[in-house]
XYZ file of N, CA, C and O in Angstrom:
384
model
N 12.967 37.701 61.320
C 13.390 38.697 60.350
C 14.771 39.217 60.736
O 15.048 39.769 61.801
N 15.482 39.001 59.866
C 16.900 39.700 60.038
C 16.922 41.241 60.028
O 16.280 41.919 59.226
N 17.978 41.886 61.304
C 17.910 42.809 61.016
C 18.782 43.601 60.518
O 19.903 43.138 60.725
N 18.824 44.929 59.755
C 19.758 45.385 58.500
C 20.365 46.446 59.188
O 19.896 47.281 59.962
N 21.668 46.226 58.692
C 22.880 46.472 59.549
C 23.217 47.455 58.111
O 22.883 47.152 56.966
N 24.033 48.808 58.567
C 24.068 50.212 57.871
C 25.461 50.552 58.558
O 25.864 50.439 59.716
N 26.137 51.095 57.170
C 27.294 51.752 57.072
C 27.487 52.721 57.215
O 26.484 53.360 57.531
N 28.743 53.504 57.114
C 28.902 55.091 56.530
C 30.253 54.455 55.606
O 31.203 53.749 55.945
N 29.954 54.906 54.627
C 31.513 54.939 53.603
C 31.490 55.853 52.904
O 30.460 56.409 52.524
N 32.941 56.254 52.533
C 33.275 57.112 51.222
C 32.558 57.126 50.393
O 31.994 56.049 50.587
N 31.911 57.717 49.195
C 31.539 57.496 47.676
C 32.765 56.654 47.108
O 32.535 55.467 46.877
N 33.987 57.121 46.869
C 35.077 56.439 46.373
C 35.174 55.198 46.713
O 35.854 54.355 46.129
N 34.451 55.022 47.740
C 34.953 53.182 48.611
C 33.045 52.390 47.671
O 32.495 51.370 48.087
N 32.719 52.911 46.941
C 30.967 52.510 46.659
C 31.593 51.807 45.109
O 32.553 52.424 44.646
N 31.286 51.026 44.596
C 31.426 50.336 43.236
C 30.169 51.732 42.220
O 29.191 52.413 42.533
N 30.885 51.543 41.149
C 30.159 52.774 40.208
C 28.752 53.211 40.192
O 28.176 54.295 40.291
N 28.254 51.458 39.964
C 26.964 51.453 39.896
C 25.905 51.843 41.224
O 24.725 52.171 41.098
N 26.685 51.710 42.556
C 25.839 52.382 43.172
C 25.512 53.866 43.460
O 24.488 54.390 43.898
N 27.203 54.593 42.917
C 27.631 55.990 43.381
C 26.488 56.651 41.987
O 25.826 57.647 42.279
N 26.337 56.092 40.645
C 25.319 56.418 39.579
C 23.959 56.248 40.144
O 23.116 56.988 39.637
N 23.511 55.369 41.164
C 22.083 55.163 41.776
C 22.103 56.319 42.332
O 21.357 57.190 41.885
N 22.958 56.593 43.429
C 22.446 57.554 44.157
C 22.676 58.782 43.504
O 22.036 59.622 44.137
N 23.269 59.320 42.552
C 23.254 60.761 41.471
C 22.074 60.737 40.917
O 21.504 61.823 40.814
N 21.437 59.603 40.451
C 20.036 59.778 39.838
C 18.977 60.002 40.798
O 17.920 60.497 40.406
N 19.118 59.740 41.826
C 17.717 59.809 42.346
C 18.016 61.302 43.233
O 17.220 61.920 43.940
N 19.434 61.620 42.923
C 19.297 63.329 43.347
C 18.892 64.120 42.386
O 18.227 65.106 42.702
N 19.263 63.815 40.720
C 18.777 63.931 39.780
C 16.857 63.758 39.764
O 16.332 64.725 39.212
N 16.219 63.081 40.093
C 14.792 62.829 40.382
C 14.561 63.660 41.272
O 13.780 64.556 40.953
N 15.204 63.687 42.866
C 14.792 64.683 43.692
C 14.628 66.119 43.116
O 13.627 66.743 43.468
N 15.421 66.644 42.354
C 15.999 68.272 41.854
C 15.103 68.228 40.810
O 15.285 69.438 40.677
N 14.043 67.891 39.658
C 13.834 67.791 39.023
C 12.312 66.284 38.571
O 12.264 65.292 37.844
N 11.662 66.768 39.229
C 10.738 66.266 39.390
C 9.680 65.886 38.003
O 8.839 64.997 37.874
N 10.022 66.706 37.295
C 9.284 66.072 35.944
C 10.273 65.139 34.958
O 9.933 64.702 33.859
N 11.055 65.016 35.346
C 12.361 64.132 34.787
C 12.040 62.567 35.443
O 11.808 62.280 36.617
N 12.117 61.639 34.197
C 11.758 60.533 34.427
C 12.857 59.423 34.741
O 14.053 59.640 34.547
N 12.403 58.307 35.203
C 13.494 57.691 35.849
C 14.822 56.858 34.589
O 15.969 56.485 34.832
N 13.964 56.814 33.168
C 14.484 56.490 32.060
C 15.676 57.851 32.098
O 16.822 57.703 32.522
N 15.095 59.235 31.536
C 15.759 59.805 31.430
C 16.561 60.612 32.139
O 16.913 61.732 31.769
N 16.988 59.879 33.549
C 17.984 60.068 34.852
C 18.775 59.325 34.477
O 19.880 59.838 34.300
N 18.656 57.745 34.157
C 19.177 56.838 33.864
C 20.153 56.963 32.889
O 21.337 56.657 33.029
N 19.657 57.395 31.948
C 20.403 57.971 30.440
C 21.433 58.467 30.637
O 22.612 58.177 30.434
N 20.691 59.557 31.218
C 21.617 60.776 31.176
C 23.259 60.001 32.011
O 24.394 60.148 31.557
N 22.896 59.221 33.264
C 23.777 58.368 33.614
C 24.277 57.463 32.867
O 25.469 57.288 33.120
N 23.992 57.003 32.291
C 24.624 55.806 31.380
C 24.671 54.436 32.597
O 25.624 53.711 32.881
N 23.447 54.436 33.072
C 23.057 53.914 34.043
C 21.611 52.899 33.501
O 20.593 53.470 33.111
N 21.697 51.507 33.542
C 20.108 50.617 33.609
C 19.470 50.890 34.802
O 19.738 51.072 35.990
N 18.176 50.839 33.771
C 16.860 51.115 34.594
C 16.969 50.320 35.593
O 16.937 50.761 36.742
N 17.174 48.500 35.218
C 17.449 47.404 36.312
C 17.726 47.407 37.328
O 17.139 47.025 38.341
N 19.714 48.334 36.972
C 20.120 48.685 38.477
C 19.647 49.562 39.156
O 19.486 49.378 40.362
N 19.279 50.833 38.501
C 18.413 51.772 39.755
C 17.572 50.917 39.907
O 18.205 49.911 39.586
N 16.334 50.509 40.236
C 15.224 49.817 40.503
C 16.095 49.020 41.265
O 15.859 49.163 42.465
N 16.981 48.260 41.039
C 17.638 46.943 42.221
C 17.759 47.739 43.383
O 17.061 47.496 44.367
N 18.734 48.846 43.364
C 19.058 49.482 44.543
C 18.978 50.713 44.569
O 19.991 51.412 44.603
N 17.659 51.252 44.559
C 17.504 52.536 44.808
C 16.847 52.752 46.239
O 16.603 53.846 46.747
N 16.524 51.065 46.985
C 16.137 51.802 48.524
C 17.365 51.063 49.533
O 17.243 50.996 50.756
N 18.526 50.543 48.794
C 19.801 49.866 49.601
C 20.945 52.057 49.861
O 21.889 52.207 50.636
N 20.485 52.955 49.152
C 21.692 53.739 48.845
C 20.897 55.198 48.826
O 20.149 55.577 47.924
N 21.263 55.982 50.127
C 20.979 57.338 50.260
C 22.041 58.234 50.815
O 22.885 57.832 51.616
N 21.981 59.357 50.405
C 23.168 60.138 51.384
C 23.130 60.381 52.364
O 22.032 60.851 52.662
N 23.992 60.303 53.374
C 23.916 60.054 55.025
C 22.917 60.990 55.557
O 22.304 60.572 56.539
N 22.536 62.468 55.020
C 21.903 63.422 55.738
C 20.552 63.236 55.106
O 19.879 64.207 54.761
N 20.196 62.133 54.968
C 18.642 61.577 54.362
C 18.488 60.683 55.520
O 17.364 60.546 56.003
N 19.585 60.005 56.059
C 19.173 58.826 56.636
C 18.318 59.159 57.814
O 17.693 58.149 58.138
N 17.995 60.365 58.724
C 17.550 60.422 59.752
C 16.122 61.002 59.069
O 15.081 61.107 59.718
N 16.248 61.345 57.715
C 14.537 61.931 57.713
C 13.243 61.173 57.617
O 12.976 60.419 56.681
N 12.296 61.467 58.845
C 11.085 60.857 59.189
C 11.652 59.973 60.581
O 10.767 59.196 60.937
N 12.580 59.906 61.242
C 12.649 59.120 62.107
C 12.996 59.612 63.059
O 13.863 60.447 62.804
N 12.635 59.497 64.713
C 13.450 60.444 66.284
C 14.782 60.097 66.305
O 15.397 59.075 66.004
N 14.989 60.836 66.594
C 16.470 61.073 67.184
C 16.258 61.009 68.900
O 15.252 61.653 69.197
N 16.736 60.583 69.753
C 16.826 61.032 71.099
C 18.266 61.637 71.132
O 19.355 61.166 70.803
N 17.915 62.768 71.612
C 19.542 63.336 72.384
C 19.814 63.754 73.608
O 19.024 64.651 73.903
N 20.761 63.462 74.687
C 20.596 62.899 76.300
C 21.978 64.207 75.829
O 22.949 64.184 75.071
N 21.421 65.143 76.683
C 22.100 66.673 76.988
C 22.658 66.322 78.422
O 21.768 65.704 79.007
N 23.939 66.487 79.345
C 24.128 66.576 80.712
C 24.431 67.874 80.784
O 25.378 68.229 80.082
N 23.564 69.189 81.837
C 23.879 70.484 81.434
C 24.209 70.488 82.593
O 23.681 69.639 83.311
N 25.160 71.401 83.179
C 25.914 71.550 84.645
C 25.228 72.919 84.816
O 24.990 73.654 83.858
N 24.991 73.153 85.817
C 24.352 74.353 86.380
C 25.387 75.013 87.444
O 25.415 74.645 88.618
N 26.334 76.144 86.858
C 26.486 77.114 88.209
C 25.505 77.578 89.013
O 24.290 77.633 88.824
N 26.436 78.035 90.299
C 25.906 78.218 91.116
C 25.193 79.288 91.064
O 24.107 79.450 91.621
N 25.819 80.121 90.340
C 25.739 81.652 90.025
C 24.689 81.511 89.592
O 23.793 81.823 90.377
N 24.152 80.900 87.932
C 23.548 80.863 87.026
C 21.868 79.945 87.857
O 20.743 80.061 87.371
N 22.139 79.270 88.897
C 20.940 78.900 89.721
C 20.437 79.766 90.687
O 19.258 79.733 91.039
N 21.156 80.438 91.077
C 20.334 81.518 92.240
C 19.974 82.554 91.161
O 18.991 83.125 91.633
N 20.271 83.146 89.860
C 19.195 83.627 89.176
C 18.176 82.981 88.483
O 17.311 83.714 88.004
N 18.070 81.722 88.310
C 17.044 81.109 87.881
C 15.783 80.950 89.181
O 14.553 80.986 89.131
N 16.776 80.760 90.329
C 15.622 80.180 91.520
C 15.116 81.742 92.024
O 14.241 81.852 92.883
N 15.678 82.774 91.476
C 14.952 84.136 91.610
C 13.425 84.044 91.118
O 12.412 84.181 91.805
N 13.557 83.711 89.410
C 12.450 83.682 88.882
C 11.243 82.643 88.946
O 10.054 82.877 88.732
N 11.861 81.404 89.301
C 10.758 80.575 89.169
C 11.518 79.564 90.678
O 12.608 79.011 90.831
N 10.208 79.725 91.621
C 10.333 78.899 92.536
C 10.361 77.219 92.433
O 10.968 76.561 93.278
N 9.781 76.713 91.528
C 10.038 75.629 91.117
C 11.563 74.866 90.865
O 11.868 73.692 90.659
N 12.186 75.853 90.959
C 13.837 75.145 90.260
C 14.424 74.967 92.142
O 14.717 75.781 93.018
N 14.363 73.409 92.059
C 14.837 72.783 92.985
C 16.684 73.068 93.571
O 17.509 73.748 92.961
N 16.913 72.334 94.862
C 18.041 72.816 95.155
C 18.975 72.164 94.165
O 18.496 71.399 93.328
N 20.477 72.445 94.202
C 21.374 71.440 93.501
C 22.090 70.326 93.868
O 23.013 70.529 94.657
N 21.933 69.396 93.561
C 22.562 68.257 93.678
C 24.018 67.948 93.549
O 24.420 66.794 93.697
């Protein structure tokens, strides 16, 4: 299975028909009793092409929802800021 390789681009850099996919299905998101005909319309957009590519085209701050993220923090610890921590909890080891 090949695996699918993902962009970031402009809207302006997207050919029409996809920048109209993804307005409709924000149109569907916002408006939930609104049907995919009359998203379409209102776009001057075929049903065809939404349906072709409505799971190739989302806006970037969709792309992480439902999936982990790992994020690798390096936090530096003063010295200062460790002898009040190793006040409170004996557990906090020496510094390295």
């Amino acid at each position: 299975m090949e695996k699918s390789k993902y962009y970031v681009v402009r809207d302006k850099a997207l050919p029409e028909v996809l920048q109209k996919v993804a307005e409709a299905k924000q149109l569907l998101d916002k408006n939930r009793s609104m049907t995919v005909q009359e998203a379409t319309e209102r776009l001057g957009l075929s049903r065809s092409s939404f349906y072709k590519y409505k799971d190739d085209i989302a806006p970037f701050s969709d792309n992480t929802r439902g999936k982990t993220v790992t994020l690798v923090i390096r936090w530096r610890m003063s010295l200062g800021f460790y002898r009040i921590c190793s006040m409170w909890s004996p557990t906090i080891g020496p510094i390295s």
